[in-house]
Coordinates of C-alpha atoms and ligand atoms in Angstrom, one line a residue:
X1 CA 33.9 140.6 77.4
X2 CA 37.4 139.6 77.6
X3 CA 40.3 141.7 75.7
X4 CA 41.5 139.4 72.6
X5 CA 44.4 137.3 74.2
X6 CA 46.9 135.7 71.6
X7 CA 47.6 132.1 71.3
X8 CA 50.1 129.8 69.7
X9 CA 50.8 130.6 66.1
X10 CA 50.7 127.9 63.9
X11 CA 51.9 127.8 60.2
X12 CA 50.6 125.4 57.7
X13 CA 51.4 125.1 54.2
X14 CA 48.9 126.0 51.0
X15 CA 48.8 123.2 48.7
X16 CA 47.3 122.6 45.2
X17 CA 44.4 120.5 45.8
X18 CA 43.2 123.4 48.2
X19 CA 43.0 125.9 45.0
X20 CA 41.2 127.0 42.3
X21 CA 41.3 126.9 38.4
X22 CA 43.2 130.3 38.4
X23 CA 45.5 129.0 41.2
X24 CA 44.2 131.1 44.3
X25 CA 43.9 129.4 47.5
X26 CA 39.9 128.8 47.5
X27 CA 37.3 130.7 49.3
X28 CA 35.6 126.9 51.1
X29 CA 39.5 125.7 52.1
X30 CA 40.0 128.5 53.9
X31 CA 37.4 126.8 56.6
X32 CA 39.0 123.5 56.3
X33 CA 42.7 125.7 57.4
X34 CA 41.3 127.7 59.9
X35 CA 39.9 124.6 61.5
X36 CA 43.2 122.8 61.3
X37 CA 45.2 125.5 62.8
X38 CA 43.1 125.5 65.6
X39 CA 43.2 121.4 66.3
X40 CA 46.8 122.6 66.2
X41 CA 46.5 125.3 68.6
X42 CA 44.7 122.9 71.4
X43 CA 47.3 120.1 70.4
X44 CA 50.4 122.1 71.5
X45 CA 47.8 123.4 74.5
X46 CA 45.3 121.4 76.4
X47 CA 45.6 118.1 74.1
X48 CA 43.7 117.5 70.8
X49 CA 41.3 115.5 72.8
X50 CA 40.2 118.2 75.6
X51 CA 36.6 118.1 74.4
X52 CA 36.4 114.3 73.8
X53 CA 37.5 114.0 77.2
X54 CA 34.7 115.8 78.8
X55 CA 32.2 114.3 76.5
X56 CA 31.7 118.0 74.7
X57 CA 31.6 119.1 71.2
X58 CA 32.7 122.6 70.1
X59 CA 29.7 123.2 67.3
X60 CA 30.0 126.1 65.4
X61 CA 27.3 128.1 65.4
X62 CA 28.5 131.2 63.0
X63 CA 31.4 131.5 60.8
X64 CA 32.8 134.4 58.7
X65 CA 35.9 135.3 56.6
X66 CA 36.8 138.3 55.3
X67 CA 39.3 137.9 52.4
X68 CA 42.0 140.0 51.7
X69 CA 44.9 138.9 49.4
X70 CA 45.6 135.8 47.6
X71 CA 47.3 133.1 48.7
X72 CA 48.6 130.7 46.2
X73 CA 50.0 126.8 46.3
X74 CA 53.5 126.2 48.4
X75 CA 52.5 129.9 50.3
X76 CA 53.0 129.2 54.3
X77 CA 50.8 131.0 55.9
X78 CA 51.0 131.8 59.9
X79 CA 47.4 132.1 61.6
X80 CA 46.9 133.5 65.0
X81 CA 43.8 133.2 67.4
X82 CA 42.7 134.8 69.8
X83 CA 39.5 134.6 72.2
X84 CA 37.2 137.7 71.7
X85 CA 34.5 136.2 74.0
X86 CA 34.1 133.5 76.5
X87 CA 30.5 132.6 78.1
X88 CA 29.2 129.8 79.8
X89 CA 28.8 127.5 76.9
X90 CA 30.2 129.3 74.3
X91 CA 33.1 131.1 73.1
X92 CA 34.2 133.7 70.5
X93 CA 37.8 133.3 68.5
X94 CA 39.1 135.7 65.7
X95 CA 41.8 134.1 63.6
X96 CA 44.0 135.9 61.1
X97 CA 46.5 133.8 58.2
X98 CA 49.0 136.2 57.5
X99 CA 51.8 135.5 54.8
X100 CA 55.4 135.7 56.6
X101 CA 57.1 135.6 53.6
X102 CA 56.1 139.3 52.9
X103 CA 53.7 140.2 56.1
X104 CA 50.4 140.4 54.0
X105 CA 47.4 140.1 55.9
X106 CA 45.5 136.8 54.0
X107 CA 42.2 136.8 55.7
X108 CA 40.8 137.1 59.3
X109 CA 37.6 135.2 60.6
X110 CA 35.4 135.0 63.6
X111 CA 34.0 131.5 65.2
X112 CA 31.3 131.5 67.6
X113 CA 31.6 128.2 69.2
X114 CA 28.4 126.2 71.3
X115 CA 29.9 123.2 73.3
X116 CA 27.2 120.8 73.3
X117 CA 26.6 117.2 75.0
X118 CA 26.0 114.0 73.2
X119 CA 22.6 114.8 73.2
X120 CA 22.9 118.3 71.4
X121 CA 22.5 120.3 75.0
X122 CA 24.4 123.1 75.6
X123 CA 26.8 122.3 78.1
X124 CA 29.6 124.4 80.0
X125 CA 32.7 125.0 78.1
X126 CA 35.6 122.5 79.5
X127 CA 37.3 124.0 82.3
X128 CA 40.8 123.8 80.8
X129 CA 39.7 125.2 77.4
X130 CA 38.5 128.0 78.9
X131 CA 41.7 128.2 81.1
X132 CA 43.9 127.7 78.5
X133 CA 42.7 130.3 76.2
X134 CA 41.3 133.1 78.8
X135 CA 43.5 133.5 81.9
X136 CA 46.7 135.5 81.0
X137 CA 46.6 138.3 82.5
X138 CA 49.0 141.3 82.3
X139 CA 51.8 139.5 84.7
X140 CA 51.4 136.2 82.9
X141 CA 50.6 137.1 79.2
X142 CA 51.5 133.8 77.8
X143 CA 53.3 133.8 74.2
X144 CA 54.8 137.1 73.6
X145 CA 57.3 137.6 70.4
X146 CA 60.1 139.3 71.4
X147 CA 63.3 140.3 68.5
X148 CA 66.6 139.9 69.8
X149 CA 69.9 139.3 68.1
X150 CA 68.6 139.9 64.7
X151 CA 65.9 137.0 65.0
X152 CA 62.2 137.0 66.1
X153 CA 61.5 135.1 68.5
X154 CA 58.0 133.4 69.9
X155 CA 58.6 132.5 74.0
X156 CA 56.2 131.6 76.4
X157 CA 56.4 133.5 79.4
X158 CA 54.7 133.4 82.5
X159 CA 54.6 134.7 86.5
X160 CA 56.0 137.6 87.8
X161 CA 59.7 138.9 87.0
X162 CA 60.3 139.5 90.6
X163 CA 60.1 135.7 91.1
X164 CA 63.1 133.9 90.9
X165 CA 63.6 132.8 86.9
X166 CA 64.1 129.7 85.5
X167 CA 65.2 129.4 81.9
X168 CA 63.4 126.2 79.6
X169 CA 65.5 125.1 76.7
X170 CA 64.0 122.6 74.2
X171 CA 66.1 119.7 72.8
X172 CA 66.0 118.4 69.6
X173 CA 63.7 118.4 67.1
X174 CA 61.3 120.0 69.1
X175 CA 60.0 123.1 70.9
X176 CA 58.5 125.4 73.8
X177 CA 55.4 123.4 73.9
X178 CA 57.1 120.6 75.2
X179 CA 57.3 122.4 79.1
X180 CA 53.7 123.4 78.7
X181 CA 53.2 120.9 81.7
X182 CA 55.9 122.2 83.5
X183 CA 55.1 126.1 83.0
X184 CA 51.6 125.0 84.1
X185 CA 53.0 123.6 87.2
X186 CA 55.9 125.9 89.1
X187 CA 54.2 128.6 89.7
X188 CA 55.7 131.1 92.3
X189 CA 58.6 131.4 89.7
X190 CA 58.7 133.3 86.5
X191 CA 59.2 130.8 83.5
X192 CA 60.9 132.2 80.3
X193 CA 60.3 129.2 77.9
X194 CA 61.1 130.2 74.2
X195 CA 61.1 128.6 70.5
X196 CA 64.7 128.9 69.6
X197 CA 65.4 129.8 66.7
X198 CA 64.5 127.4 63.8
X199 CA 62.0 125.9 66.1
X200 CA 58.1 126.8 66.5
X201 CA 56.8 129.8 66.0
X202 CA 60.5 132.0 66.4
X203 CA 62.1 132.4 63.1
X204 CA 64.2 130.1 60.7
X205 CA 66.8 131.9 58.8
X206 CA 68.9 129.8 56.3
X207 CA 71.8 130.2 57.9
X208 CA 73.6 131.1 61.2
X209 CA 73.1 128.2 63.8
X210 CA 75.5 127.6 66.2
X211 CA 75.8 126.7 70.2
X212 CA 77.5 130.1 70.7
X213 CA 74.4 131.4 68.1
X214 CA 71.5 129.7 70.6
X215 CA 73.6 130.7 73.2
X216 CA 73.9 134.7 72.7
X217 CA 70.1 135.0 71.5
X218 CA 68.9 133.5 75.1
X219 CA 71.4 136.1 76.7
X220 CA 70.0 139.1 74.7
X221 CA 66.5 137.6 75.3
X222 CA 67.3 137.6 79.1
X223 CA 68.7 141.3 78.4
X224 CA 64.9 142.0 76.8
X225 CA 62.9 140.5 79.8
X226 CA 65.1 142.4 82.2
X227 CA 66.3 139.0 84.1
X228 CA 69.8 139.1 85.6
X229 CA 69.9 135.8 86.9
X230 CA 68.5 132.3 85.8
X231 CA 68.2 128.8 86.8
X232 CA 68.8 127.6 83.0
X233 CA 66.9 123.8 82.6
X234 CA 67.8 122.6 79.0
X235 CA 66.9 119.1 77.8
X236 CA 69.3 117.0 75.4
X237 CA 70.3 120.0 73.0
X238 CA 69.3 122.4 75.7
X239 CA 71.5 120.8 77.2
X240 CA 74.2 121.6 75.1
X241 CA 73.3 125.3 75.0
X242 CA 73.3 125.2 79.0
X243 CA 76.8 124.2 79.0
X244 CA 77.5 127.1 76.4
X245 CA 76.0 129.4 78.2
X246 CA 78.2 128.4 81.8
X247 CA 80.7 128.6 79.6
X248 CA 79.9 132.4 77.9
X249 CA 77.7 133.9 81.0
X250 CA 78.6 131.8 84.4
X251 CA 77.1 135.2 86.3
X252 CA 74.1 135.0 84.9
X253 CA 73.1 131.6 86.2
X254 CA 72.2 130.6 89.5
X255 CA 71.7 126.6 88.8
X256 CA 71.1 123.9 86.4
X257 CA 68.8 121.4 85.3
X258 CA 70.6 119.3 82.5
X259 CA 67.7 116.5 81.5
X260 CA 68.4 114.5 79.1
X261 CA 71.5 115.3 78.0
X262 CA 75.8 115.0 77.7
X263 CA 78.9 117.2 77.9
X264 CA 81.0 114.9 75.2
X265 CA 81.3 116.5 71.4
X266 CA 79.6 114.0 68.5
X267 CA 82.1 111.7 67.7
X268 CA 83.0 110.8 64.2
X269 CA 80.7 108.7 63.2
X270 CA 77.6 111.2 64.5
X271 CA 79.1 113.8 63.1
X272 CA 78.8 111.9 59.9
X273 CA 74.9 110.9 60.6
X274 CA 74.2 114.5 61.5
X275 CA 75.0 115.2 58.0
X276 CA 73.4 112.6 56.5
X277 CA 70.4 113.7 58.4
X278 CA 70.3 117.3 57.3
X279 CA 70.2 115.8 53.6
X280 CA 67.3 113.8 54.3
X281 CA 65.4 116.3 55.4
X282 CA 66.2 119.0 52.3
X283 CA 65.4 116.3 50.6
X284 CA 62.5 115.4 52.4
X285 CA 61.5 117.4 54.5
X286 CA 61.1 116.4 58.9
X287 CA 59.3 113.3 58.1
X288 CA 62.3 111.0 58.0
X289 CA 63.4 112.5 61.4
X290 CA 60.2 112.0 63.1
X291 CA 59.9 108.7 61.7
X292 CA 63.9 107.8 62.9
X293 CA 63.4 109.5 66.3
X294 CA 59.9 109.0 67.8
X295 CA 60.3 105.5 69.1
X296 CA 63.7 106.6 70.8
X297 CA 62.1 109.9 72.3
X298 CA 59.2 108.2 74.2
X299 CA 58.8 104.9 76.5
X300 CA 56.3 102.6 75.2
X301 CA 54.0 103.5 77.5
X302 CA 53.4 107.0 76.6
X303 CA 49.9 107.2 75.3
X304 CA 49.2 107.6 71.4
X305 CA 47.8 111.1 71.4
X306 CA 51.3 112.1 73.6
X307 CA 53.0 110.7 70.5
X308 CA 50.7 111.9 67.9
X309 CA 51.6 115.9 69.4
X310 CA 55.4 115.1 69.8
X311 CA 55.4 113.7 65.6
X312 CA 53.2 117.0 64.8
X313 CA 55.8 119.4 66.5
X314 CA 58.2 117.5 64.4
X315 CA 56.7 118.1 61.4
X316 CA 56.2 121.5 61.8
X317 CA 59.6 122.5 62.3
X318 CA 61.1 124.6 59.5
X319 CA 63.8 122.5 57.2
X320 CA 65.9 125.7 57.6
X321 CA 65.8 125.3 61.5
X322 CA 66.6 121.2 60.9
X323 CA 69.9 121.5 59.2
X324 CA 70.8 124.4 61.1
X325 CA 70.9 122.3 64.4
X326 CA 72.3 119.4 63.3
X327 CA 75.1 121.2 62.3
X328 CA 75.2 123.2 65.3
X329 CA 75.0 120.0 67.3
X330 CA 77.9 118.6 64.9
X331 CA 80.2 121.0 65.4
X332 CA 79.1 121.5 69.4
X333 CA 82.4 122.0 71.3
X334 CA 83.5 119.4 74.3
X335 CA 81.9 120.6 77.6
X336 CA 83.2 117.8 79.4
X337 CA 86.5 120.2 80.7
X338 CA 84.0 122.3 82.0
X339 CA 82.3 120.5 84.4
X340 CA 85.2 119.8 87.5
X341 CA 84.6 123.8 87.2
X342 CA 81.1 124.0 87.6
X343 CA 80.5 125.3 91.1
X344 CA 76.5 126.1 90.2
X345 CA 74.2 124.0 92.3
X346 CA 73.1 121.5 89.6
X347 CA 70.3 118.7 89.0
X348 CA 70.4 116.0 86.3
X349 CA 67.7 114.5 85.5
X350 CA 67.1 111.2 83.0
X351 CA 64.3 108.9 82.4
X352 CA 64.9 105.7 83.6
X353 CA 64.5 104.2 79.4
X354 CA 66.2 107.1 77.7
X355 CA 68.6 105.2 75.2
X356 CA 69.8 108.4 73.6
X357 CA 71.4 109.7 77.1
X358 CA 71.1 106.5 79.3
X359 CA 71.1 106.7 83.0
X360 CA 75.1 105.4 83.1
X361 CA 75.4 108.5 81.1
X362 CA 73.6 110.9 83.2
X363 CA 75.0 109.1 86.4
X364 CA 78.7 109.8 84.5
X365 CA 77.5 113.6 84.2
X366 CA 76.4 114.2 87.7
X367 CA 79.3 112.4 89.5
X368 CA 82.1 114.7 87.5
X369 CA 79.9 117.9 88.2
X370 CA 81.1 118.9 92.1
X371 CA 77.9 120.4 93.3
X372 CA 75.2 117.8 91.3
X373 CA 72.8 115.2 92.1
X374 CA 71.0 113.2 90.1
X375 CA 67.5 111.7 89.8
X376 CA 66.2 109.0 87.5
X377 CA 62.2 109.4 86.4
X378 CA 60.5 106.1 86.0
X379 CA 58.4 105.6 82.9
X380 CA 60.0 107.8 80.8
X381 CA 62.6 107.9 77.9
X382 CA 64.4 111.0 76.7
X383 CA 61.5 113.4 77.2
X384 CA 60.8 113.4 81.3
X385 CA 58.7 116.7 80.8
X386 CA 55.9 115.2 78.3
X387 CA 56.3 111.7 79.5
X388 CA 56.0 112.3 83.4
X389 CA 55.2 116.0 83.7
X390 CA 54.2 115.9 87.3
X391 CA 57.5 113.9 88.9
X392 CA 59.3 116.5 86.4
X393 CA 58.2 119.2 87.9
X394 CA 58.1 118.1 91.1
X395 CA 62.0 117.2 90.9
X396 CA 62.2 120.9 89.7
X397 CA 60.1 122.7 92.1
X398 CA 62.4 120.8 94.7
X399 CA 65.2 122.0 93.2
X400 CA 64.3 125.8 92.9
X401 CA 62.9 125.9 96.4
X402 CA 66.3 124.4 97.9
X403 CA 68.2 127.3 96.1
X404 CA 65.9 129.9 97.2
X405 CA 66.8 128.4 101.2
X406 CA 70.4 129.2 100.3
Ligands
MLT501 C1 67.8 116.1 71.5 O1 66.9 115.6 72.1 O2 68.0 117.4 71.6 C2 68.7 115.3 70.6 O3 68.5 114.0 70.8 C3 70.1 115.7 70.9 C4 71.1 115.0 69.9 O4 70.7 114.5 68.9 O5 72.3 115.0 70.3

């Protein structure tokens, strides 16, 4: 019997066609949401298509709900999972939806799952399912939600704090999930990888977004884990916040990893398109970003189920969290004074295709930072860690190893 472990938190939306003639989300959709948020769950984890890929099917073999409040049509509501039971071939999850608009507990189920073969045998459950939902344990506990600077925030954390820390930032319209790969692969270091806020699972208020913002919740988040000292690793807009954080906290770092990413300000005419694109999406929500940006963030070549998980992390940011970057981003000060300054041992990383930061960019970036060197991943665009997780890591594994022979 494991202990219940949580998982990703995912938040879907109620809609009308799911409710009934009074207006109450319906006792049969409830199934149909539950199963969604946990396709969800295994797309920001393992990949959608872990069972297809080892030819298994997760049957259900008992389902129940208990029902405790209404939920009614435009209500977003956040469901949680955790595994109560794995065996052999099959697996226990409870799921709650909880309201987070005013914290009421909607309903909690229980799954029993069977993973059968083609032919309707049970079979083992896939190794990395099982992984991905069973082996935190108390050093390595996975998504924790910790509150700091007046916001809640959801960050994945893993290792030992005794281990030298590295500090993930997520660009731009994205989240934590996308250095799932990566936290997966540098272990012997404690990873801090969080949703900022606006993004993921970490709370969107309206207003209040800002580098210094991003900049000072990371700093009290580092305050909360009890880290004094970070490698910070920030792609594109993590970027920027890495820069504001040399800028606000130089003692606190020991490197940085700037993927993806520039020290100029927007210049006029992106500072115009920044607020053309918040409008779009409070009028529209994060479709028209995902449809303007996905061809730019990944090479051709990245498969279509890599895609299809980058467009649903783009959907599912909050609008709130949308605007609030772009004007943060807008109004981002020049870093480029900084960086003559910048004594921190420092990799830049691009992919070889990224037109957003292009190699001459990154190669500009690295040659005015003193103590930087710079590496170029083939078959990639602006997103190295989804694109080509294991040269990623590898470049970063490098670099936190040569620090630690310092
Ligand atoms: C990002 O990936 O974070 C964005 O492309 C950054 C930007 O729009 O400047």
């Amino acid at each position: 019997m494991y202990s219940p472990m949580p998982m990703a938190e995912i938040d879907l939306t109620v809609y009308p066609d799911e409710c009934d003639a009074f207006g109450h989300l319906n006792q049969a959709s409830f199934l149909t949401l539950f199963e969604r948020a946990r396709w969800e769950m295994l797309a920001r984890g393992p990949g959608m298509d872990v069972f297809t890929r080892h030819a298994v099917w997760p049957a259900v073999r008992k389902a129940g709900i208990d029902y405790h409040a209404a939920a009614f049509p435009g209500d977003v509501l956040r469901f949680g999972h955790a595994l109560t039971h794995l065996g052999r071939t099959s697996f226990t999850m409870r799921q709650t939806a909880r309201r987070p608009a005013d914290d009421v507990l909607i309903a909690t189920a229980e799954f029993v799952f069977v993973c059968i073969s083609r032919e309707g045998k049970p079979v083992p459950v896939p190794e990395p399912v099982g992984r991905f939902m069973a082996t935190r344990d108390a050093n390595d506990t996975g998504v924790r939600r910790l509150t700091v600077n007046g916001v809640s925030l959801a960050v994945d954390v893993r290792g030992d704090a005794a281990q030298p820390a590295i500090l993930f930032v997520h660009g731009f319209p994205l989240d934590r999930t996308q250095w799932a790969p990566m936290l997966d692969a540098l272990d012997g270091t404690f990873r801090i990888a969080p949703d900022l806020r606006g993004f993921g699972a970490s709370d969107a208020p309206d207003l209040g977004y800002s580098m210094a913002t991003y900049a000072a919740d990371l700093i009290a988040l580092l305050d909360a884990l009890g880290v004094e000292r970070v490698v910070v690793c920030g792609l594109s807009m993590g970027g920027y916040i890495a820069f504001e954080l040399a800028r606000r906290a130089p003692d606190r770092l020991r490197g940085l990893v700037l993927m993806d990413t520039r020290a100029e300000p927007d210049s006029p005419d992106a500072r115009r398109n920044r607020d053309a694109t918040a409008q779009q999406a409070r009028d529209r929500g994060p479709s028209p970003i995902a449809d303007a940006m996905l061809g730019r963030l990944l090479s051709e070549r990245t498969p279509r189920t890599v895609a299809a998980r980058v467009r649903g992390t783009i959907m599912a940011t909050p609008v709130a969290g949308l605007v609030g970057a772009l004007g943060a981003m807008r109004d981002r000060p020049d870093s480029t004074g900084l960086l003559a300054d910048l004594t921190l041992p420092t990799l830049v990383i691009v992919g070889e295709d990224d037109s957003i930061t292009p190699p001459t960019d990154a190669r500009r970036l690295a040659e005015a930072i003193p103590n930087a060197r710079l590496a170029i991943v083939s078959g990639a665009a602006h997103l190295p860690p989804i694109e080509q997780p294991r040269a990623t890591a590898r470049l970063v594994a490098d670099f936190m190893a040569q620090l630690d022979q310092r």
